[in-house]
Short mmCIF file of C-alpha atoms in Angstrom, two decimals:
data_model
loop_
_atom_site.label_atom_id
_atom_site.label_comp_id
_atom_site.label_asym_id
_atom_site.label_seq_id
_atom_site.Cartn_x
_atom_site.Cartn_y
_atom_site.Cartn_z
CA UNK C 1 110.52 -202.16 -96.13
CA UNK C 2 110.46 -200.68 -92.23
CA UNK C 3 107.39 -202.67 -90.77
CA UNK C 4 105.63 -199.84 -88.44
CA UNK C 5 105.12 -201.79 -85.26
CA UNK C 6 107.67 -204.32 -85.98
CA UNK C 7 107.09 -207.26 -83.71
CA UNK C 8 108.39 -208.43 -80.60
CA UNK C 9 112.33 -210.71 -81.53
CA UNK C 10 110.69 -213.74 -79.44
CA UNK C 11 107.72 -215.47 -81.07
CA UNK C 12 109.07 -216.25 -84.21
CA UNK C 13 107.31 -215.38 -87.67
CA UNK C 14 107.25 -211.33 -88.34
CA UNK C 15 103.40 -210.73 -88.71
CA UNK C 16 102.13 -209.17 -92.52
CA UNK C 17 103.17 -205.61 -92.52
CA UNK C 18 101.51 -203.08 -91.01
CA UNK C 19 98.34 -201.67 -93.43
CA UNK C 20 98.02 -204.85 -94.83
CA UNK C 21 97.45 -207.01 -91.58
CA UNK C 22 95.26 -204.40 -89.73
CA UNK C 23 91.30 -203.68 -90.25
CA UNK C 24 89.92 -200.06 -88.48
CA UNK C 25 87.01 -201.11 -86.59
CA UNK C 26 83.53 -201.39 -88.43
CA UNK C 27 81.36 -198.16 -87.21
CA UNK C 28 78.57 -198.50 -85.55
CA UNK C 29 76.19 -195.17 -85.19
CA UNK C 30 77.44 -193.65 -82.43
CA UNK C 31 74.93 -193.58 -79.80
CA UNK C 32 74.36 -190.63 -77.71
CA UNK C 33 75.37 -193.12 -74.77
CA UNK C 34 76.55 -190.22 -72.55
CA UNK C 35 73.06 -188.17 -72.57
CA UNK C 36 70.85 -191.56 -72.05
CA UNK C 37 73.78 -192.42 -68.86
CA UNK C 38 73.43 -189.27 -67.25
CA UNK C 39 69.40 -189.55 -67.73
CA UNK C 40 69.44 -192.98 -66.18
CA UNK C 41 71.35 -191.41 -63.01
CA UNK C 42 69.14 -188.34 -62.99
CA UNK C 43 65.85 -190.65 -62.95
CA UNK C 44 67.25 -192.79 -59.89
CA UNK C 45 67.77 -189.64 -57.96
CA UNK C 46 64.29 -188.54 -58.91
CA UNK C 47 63.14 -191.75 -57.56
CA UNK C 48 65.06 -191.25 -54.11
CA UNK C 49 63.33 -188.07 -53.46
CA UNK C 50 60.42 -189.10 -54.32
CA UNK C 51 60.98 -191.62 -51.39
CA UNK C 52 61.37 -188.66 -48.96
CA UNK C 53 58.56 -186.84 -50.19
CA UNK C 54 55.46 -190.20 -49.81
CA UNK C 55 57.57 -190.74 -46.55
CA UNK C 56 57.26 -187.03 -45.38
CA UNK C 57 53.73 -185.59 -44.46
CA UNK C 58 54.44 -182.05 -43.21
CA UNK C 59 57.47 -180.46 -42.21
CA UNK C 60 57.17 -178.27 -39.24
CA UNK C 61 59.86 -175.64 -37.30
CA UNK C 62 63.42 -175.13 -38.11
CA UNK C 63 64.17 -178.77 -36.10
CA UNK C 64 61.79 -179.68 -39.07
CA UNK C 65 63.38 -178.46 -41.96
CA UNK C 66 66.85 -179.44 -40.54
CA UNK C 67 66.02 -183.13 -40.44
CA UNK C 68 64.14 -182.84 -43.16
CA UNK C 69 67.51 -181.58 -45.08
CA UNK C 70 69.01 -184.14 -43.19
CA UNK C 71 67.53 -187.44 -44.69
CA UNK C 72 67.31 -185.60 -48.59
CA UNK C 73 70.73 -185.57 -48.53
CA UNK C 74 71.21 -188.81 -46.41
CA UNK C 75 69.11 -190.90 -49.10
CA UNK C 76 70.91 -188.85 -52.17
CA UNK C 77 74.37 -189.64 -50.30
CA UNK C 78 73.05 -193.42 -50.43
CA UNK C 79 72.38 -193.52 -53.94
CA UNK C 80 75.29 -192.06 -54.94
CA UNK C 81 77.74 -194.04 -53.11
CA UNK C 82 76.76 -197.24 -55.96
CA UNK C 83 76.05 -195.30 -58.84
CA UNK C 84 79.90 -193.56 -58.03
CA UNK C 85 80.78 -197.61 -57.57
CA UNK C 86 79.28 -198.32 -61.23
CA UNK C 87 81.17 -195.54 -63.26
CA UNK C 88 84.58 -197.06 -62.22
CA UNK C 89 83.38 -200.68 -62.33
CA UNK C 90 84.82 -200.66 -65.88
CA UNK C 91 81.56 -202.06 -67.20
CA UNK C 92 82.52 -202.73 -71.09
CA UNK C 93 78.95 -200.95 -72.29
CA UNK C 94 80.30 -197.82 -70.14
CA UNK C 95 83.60 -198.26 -71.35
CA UNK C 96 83.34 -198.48 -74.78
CA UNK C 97 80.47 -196.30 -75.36
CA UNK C 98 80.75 -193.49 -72.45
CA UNK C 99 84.39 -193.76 -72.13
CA UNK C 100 87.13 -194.54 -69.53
CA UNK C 101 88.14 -190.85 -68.97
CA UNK C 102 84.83 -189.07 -69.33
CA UNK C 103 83.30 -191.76 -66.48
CA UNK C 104 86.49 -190.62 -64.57
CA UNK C 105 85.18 -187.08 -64.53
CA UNK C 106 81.75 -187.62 -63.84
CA UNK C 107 83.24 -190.23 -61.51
CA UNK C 108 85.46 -186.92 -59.56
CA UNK C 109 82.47 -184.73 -59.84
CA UNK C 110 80.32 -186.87 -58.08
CA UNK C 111 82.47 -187.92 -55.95
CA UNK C 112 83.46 -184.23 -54.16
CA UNK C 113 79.32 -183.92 -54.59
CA UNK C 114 79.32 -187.30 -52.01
CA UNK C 115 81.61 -185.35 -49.64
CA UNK C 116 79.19 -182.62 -49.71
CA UNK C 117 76.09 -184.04 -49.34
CA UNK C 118 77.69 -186.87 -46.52
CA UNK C 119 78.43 -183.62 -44.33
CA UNK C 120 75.80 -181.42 -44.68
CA UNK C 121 73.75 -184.64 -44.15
CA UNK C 122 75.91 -185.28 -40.76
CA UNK C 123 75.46 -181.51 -39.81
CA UNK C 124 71.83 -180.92 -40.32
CA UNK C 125 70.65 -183.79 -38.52
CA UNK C 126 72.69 -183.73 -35.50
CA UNK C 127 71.78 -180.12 -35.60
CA UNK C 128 67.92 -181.19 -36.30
CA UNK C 129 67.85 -183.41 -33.32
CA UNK C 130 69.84 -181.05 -31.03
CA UNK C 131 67.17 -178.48 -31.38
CA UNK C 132 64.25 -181.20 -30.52
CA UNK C 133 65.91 -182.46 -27.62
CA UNK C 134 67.20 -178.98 -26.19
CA UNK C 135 71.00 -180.04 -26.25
CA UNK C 136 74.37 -178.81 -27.81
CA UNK C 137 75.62 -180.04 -30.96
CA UNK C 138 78.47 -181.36 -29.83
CA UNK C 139 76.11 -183.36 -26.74
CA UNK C 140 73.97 -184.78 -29.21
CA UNK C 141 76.32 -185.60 -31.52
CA UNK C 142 77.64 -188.08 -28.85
CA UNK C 143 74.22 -189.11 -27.90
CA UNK C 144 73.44 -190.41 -32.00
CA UNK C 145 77.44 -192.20 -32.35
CA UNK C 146 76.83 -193.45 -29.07
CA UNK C 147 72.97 -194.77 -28.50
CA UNK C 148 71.63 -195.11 -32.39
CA UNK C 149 71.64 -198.25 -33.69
CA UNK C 150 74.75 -198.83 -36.39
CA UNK C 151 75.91 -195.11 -35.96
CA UNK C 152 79.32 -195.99 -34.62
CA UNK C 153 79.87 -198.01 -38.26
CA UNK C 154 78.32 -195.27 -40.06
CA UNK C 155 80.88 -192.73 -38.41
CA UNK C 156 84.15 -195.03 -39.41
CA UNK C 157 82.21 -195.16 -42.55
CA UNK C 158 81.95 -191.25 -42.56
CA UNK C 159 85.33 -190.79 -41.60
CA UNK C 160 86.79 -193.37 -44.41
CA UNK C 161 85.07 -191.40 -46.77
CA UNK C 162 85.86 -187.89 -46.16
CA UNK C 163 89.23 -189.25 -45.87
CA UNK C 164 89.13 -190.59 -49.32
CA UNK C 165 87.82 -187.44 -50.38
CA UNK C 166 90.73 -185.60 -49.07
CA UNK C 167 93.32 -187.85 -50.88
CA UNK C 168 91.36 -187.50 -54.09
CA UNK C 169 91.65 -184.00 -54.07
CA UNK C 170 93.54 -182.57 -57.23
CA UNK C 171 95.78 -180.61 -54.80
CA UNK C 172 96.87 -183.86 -53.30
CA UNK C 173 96.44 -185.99 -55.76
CA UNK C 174 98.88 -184.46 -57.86
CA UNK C 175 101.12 -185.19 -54.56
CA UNK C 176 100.56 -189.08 -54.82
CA UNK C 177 101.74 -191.72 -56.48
CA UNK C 178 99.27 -193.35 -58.60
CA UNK C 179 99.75 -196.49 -56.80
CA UNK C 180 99.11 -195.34 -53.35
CA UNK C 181 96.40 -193.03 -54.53
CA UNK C 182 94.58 -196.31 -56.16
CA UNK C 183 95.08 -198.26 -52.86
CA UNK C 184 93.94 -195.56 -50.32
CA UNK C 185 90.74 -195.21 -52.78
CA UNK C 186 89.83 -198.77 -52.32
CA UNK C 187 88.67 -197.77 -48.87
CA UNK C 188 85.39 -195.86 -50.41
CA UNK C 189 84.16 -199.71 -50.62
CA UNK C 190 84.62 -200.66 -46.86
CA UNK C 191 83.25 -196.90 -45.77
CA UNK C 192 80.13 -197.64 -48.79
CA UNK C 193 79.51 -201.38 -46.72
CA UNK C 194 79.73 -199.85 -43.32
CA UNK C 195 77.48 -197.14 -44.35
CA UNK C 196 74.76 -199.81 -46.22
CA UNK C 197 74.11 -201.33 -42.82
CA UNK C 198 73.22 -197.83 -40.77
CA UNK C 199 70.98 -197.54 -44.07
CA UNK C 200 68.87 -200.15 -43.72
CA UNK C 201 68.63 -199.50 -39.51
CA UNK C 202 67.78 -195.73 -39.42
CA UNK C 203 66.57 -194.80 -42.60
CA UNK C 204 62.76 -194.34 -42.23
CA UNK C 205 61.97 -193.14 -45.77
CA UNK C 206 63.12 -196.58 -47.33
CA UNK C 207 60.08 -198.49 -45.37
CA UNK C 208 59.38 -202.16 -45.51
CA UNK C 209 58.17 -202.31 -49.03
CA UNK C 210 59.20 -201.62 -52.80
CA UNK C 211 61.55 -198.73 -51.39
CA UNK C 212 63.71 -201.17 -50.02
CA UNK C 213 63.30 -203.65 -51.92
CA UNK C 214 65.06 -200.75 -54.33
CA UNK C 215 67.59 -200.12 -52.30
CA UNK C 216 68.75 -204.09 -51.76
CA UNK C 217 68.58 -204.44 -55.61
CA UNK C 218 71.10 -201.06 -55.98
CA UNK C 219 73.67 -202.38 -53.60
CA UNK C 220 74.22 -206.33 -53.96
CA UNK C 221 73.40 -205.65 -57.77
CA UNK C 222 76.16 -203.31 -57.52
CA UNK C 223 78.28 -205.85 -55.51
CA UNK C 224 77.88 -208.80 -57.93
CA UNK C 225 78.60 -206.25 -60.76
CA UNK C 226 81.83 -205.12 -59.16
CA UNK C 227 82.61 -208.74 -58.45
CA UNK C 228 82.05 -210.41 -61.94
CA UNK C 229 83.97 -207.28 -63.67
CA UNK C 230 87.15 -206.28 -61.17
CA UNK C 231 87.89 -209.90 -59.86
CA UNK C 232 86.03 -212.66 -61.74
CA UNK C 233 85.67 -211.79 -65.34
CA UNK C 234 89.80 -210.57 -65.44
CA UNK C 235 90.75 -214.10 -63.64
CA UNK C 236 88.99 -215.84 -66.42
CA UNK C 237 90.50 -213.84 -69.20
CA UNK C 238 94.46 -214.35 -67.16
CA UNK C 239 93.35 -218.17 -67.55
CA UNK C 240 92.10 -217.95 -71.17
CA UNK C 241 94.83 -215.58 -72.61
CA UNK C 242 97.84 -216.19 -70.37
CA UNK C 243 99.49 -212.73 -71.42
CA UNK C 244 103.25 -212.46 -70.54
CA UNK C 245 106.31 -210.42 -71.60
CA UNK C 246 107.97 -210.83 -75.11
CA UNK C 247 110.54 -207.80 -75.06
CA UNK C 248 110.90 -203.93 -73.32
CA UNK C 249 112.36 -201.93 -75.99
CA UNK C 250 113.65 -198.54 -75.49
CA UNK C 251 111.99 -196.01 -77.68
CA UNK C 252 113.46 -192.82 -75.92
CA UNK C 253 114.56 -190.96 -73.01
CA UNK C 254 112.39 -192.97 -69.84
CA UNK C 255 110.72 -194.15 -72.94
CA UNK C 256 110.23 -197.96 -73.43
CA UNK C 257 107.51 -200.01 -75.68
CA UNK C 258 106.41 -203.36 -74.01
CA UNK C 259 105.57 -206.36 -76.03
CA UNK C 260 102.73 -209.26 -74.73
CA UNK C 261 102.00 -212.35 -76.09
CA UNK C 262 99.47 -214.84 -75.11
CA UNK C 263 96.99 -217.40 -76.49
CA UNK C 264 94.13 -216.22 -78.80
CA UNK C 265 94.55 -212.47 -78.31
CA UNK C 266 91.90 -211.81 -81.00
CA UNK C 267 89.16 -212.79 -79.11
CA UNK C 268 89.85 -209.80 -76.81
CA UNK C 269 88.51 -208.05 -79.67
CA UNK C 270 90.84 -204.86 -79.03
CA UNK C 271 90.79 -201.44 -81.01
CA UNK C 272 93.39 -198.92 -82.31
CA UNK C 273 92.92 -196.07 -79.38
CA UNK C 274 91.46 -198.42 -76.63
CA UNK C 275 93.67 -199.16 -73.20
CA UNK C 276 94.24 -201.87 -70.80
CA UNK C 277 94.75 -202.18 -67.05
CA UNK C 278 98.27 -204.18 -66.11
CA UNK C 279 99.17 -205.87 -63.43
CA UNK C 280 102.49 -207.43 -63.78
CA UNK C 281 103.32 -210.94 -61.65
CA UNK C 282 106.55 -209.16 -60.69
CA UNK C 283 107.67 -207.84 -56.99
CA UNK C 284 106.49 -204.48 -56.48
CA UNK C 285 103.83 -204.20 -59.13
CA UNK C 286 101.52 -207.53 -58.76
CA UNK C 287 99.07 -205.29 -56.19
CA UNK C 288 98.44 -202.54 -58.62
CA UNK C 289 97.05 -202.64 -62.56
CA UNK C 290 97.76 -199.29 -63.82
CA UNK C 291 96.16 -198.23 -67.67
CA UNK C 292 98.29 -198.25 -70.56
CA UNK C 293 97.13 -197.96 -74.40
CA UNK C 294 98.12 -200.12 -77.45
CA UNK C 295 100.85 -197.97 -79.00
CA UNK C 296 100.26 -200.00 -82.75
CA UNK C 297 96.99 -201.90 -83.60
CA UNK C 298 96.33 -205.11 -82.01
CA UNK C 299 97.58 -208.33 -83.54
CA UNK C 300 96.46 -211.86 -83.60
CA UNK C 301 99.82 -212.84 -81.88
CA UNK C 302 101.15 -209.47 -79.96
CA UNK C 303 99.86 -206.33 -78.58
CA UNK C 304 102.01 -203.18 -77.47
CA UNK C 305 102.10 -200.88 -75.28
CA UNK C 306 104.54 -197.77 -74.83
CA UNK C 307 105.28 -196.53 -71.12
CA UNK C 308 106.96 -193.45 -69.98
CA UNK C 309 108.63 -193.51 -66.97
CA UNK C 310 105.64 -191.03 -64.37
CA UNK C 311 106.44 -192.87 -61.37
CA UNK C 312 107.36 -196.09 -59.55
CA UNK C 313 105.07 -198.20 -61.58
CA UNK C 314 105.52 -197.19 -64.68
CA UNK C 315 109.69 -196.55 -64.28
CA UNK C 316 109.14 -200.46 -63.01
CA UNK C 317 108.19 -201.57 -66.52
CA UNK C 318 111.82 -201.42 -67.84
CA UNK C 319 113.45 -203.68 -66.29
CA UNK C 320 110.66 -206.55 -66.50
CA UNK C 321 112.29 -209.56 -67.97
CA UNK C 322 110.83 -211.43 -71.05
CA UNK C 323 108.33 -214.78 -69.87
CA UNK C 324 107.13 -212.43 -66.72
CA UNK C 325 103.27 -213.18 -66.52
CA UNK C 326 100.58 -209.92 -67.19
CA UNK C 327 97.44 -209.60 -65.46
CA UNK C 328 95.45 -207.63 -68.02
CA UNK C 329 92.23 -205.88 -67.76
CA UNK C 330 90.16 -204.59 -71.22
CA UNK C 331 89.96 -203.82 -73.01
CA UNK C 332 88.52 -200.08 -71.98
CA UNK C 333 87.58 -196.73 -73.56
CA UNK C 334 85.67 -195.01 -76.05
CA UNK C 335 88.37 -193.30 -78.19
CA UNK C 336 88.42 -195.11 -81.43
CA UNK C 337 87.57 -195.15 -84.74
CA UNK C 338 83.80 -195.66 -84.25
CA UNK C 339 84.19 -191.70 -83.64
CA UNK C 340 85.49 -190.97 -86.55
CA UNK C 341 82.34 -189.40 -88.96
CA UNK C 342 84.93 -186.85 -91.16
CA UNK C 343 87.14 -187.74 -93.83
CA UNK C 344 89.86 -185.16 -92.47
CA UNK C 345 90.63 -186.13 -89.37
CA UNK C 346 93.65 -184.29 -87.19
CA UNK C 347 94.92 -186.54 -84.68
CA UNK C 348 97.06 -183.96 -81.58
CA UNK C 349 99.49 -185.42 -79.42
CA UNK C 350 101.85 -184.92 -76.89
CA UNK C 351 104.25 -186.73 -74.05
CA UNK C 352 102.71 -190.39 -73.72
CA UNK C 353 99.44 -189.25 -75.09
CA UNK C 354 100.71 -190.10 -78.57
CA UNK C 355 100.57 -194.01 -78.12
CA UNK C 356 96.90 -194.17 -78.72
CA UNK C 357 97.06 -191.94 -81.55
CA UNK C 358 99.58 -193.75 -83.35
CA UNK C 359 97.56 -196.66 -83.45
CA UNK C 360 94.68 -194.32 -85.06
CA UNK C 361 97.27 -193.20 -87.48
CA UNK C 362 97.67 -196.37 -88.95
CA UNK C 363 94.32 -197.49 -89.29
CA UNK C 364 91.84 -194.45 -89.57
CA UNK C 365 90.84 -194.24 -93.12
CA UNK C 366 90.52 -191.02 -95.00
CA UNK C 367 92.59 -187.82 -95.35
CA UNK C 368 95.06 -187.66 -91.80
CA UNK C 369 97.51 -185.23 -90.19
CA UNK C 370 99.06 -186.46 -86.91
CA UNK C 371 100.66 -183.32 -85.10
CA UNK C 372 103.41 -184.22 -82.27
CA UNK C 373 103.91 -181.67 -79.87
CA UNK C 374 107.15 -181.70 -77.60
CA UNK C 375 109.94 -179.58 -76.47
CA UNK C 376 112.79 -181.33 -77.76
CA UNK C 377 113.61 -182.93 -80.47
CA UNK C 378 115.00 -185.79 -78.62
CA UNK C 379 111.26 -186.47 -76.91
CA UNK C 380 109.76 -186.90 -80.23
CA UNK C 381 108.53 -190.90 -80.68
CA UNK C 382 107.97 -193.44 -83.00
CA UNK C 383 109.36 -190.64 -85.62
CA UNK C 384 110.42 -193.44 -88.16
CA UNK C 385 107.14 -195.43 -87.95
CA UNK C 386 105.17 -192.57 -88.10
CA UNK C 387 107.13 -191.44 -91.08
CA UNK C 388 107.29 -195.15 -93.01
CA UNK C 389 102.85 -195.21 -92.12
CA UNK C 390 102.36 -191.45 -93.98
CA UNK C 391 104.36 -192.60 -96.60
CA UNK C 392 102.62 -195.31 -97.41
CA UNK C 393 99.10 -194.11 -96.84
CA UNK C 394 99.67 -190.84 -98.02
CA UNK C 395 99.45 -188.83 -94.76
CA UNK C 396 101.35 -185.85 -92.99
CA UNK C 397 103.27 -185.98 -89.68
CA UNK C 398 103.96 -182.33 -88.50
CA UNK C 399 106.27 -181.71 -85.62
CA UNK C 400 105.45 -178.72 -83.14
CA UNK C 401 108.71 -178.43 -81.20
CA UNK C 402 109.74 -176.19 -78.38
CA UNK C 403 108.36 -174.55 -75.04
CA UNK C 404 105.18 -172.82 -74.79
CA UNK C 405 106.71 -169.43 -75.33
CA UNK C 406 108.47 -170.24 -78.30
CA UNK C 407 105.53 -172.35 -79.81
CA UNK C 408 102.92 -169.03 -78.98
CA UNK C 409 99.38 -169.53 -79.55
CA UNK C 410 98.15 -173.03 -80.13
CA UNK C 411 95.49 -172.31 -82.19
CA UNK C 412 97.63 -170.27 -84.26
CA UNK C 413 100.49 -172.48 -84.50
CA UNK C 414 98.16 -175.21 -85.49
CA UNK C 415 96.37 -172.89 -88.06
CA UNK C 416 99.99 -172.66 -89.74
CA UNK C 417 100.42 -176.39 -90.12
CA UNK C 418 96.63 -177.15 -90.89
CA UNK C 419 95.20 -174.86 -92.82
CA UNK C 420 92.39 -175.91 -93.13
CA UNK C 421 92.00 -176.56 -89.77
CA UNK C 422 88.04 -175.64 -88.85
CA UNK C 423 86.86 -178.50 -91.44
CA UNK C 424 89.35 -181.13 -89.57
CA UNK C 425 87.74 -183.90 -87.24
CA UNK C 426 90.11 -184.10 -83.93
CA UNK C 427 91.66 -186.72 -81.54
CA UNK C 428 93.23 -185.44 -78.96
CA UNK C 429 95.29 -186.95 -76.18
CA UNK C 430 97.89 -186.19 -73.28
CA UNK C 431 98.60 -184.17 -70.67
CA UNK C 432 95.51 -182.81 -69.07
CA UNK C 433 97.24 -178.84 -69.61
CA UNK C 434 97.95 -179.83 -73.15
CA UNK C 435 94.91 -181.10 -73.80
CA UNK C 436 92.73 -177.83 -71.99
CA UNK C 437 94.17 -175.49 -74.04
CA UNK C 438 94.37 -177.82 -77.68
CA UNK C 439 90.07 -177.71 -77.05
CA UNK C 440 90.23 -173.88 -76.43
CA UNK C 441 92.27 -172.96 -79.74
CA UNK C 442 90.41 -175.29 -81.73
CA UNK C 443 86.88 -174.20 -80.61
CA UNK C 444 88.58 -170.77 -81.12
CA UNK C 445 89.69 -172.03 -84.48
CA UNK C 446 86.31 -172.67 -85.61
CA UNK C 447 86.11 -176.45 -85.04
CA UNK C 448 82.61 -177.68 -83.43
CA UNK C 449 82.97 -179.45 -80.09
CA UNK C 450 81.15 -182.68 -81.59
CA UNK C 451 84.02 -182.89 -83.61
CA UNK C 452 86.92 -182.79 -81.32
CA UNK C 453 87.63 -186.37 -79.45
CA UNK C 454 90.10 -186.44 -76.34
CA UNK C 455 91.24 -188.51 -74.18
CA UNK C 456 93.44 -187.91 -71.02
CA UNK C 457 95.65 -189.76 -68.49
CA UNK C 458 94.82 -187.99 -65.05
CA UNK C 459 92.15 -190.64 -63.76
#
């Protein structure tokens, strides 16, 4: 019999085959952890203006109102420079319950919202003080970088920011490498630092007492966060697990599955559908961890991962040679089976975005169609596992072949292979195009938006 995930040639006994060796996840209720997040964040802004507002008697004259506008959005600005910090700190209760790609959003929303508020905050008081002291913008604009205490770190701060900004938007992002996108980002936490300091020095509406007290606790509670997660708690786990290569092998065109091995790799306690961060100990990619997700479900002794070749990074991965040491960071995300609340589930794929789903696909339980979309044949993966796991659990693999105009509508392609496609509970993953218009058909198609789970790779 084909084993599904067959393991890696190197470390020795083949593992129980596939269905017999693998649990799904037990289900917890699943929480309504994005509402109660987004509450949290919405009551810490609440309590920032209501900083402004004891700190504000009366607000008099358009030099008034212009400051005024000036320190709202200065003190929201502050606020939302570590709460920005704390979506992509990949907390695991954020992670797991929130998810990795859904923080990313909220995490690109607020971000562009930081841009905003950082320049209407620089505009309005500059223009605020220009009217009280009877001088041009550009004159007083001088006068605050050059005679207010900490102003000339807040501008570099400023400027590191709205250059960050400017990088991160989707017009250039789409432009960038991941891998110098991710390293020109890290500069949000020096222009966030240089900004903390002008803070403390000219911001009136914190005071001396529980305000900024507040405003320590946000920022170094941040820090340590940030610390223990992105550099501590992953140095411990490199010690503890000591992940490295087992074998690369090709699964199609720029197409390769990468098998780890390590030291007590259950204790990571990993799930079908969840991803890690890499960072391989080899020249060229030891400065950047890049997400991949488990392409079968997680074994005592291996886990695997399947990588097309997107860029330098990723193309990288191919040639790494078995025994090269993995950094690994996870694991993250939210797309599993404690989702799952339907017996029918449809599980929509396409490009890379099938690896997580054909981990789902062998250990979701109830009534499963997995639907592969690509435009050649040839592009198709793991079409013999998938085939050997239906068999065996009694499932359906559909293939939805061709280019957009020869596939037609979605939803009605999709209708033709599922028919009974409004009762069906849906994972979705891959490209973010793909997955736009698979959540248009299928809302189209009847199917409610609780029930339709995706996950993407743009973040």
């Amino acid at each position: 019999m084909t084993t599904a995930a067959a393991p890696p040639s190197r470390p020795g006994p083949r593992p129980t085959p596939t269905g017999r060796g693998h649990r799904a996840a037990p289900r917890a209720p699943f929480a309504p952890a994005p509402a109660v997040a987004l509450v949290l964040i919405a009551v810490g802004a609440l309590g920032v203006l209501a900083l402004w507002w004891s700190g504000t008697p009366a607000v008099v004259g358009a030099a008034g109102w212009l400051t005024g506008a000036g320190r709202i959005t200065g003190l929201l600005a502050g606020y939302a420079a570590p709460v920005l910090i704390l979506l992509m700190a990949r907390l695991p209760p954020l992670e797991r319950r929130v998810g990795a790609d859904r923080l990313a959003r909220w995490h690109s929303f607020g971000g562009r919202w930081l841009v905003a508020a950082v320049s209407v905050h620089v505009l309005t008081v500059v223009w605020g003080y220009a009217l009280t002291d009877g001088r041009g913008l550009l004159g007083e604009g001088v006068e605050v970088v050059l005679h207010y205490p900490e102003m000339i770190k807040a501008t570099l701060g400023t400027l590191l920011l709205l250059g960050t900004g400017a990088v991160s938007a989707r017009a250039a992002r789409r432009r960038l490498p991941y891998e110098t996108w991710y390293h020109l980002h890290l500069a949000t936490y020096l222009a966030v630092a240089l900004a903390f300091s002008h803070q403390l020095a000219t911001g009136a509406d914190l005071g001396g007492g529980p305000g900024r007290a507040a405003w320590y606790a946000l920022y170094f509670g941040t820090a340590a966060l940030l610390g223990w997660y992105r550099i501590a708690r992953p140095w411990l786990l490199d010690r503890r697990h000591r992940l490295q290569v087992a074998e690369v092998r090709p699964e199609g065109p720029g197409v390769v599955s990468l098998f780890l091995t390590g030291h007590r790799l259950d204790e990571l306690r990993a799930e079908p559908g969840q991803f890690f961060r890499l960072q391989f100990q080899a020249p060229g990619l030891r400065w950047a961890a890049n997400p991949y997700s488990l392409s079968a479900p997680p074994h005592p002794r291996f886990l695997r991962f399947t990588v097309k070749d997107l860029g330098g990074h990723s193309a990288a991965v191919a040639g790494l040679r078995p025994g090269t040491r993995v950094r690994a960071e996870g694991p993250y995300g939210a797309f599993t089976g404690r989702r799952q609340r339907q017996r029918r589930v449809l599980l929509l794929g396409a490009g890379v975005g099938i690896t997580p789903l054909r981990a789902l696909f062998e250990t979701l339980p109830g009534e499963l169609t997995l639907v592969q979309r690509a435009r050649r044949p040839e592009d198709v993966l793991f079409r013999a596992e998938l085939a050997d796991v239906a068999r065996r659990r009694g499932a359906v693999v559909h293939e939805l072949l061709g280019t957009r105009e020869e596939v037609g509508d979605l939803g009605a392609a999709l209708a033709r292979l599922v028919p009974d496609l409004s009762g069906q509970e849906v994972y979705l993953c891959g490209p973010e195009a793909l997955t736009g218009e698979a959540v248009r058909a299928l809302r189209a198609a009847g199917v409610r938006r609780g029930r339709i789970h995706h996950e993407n790779f743009s973040f």
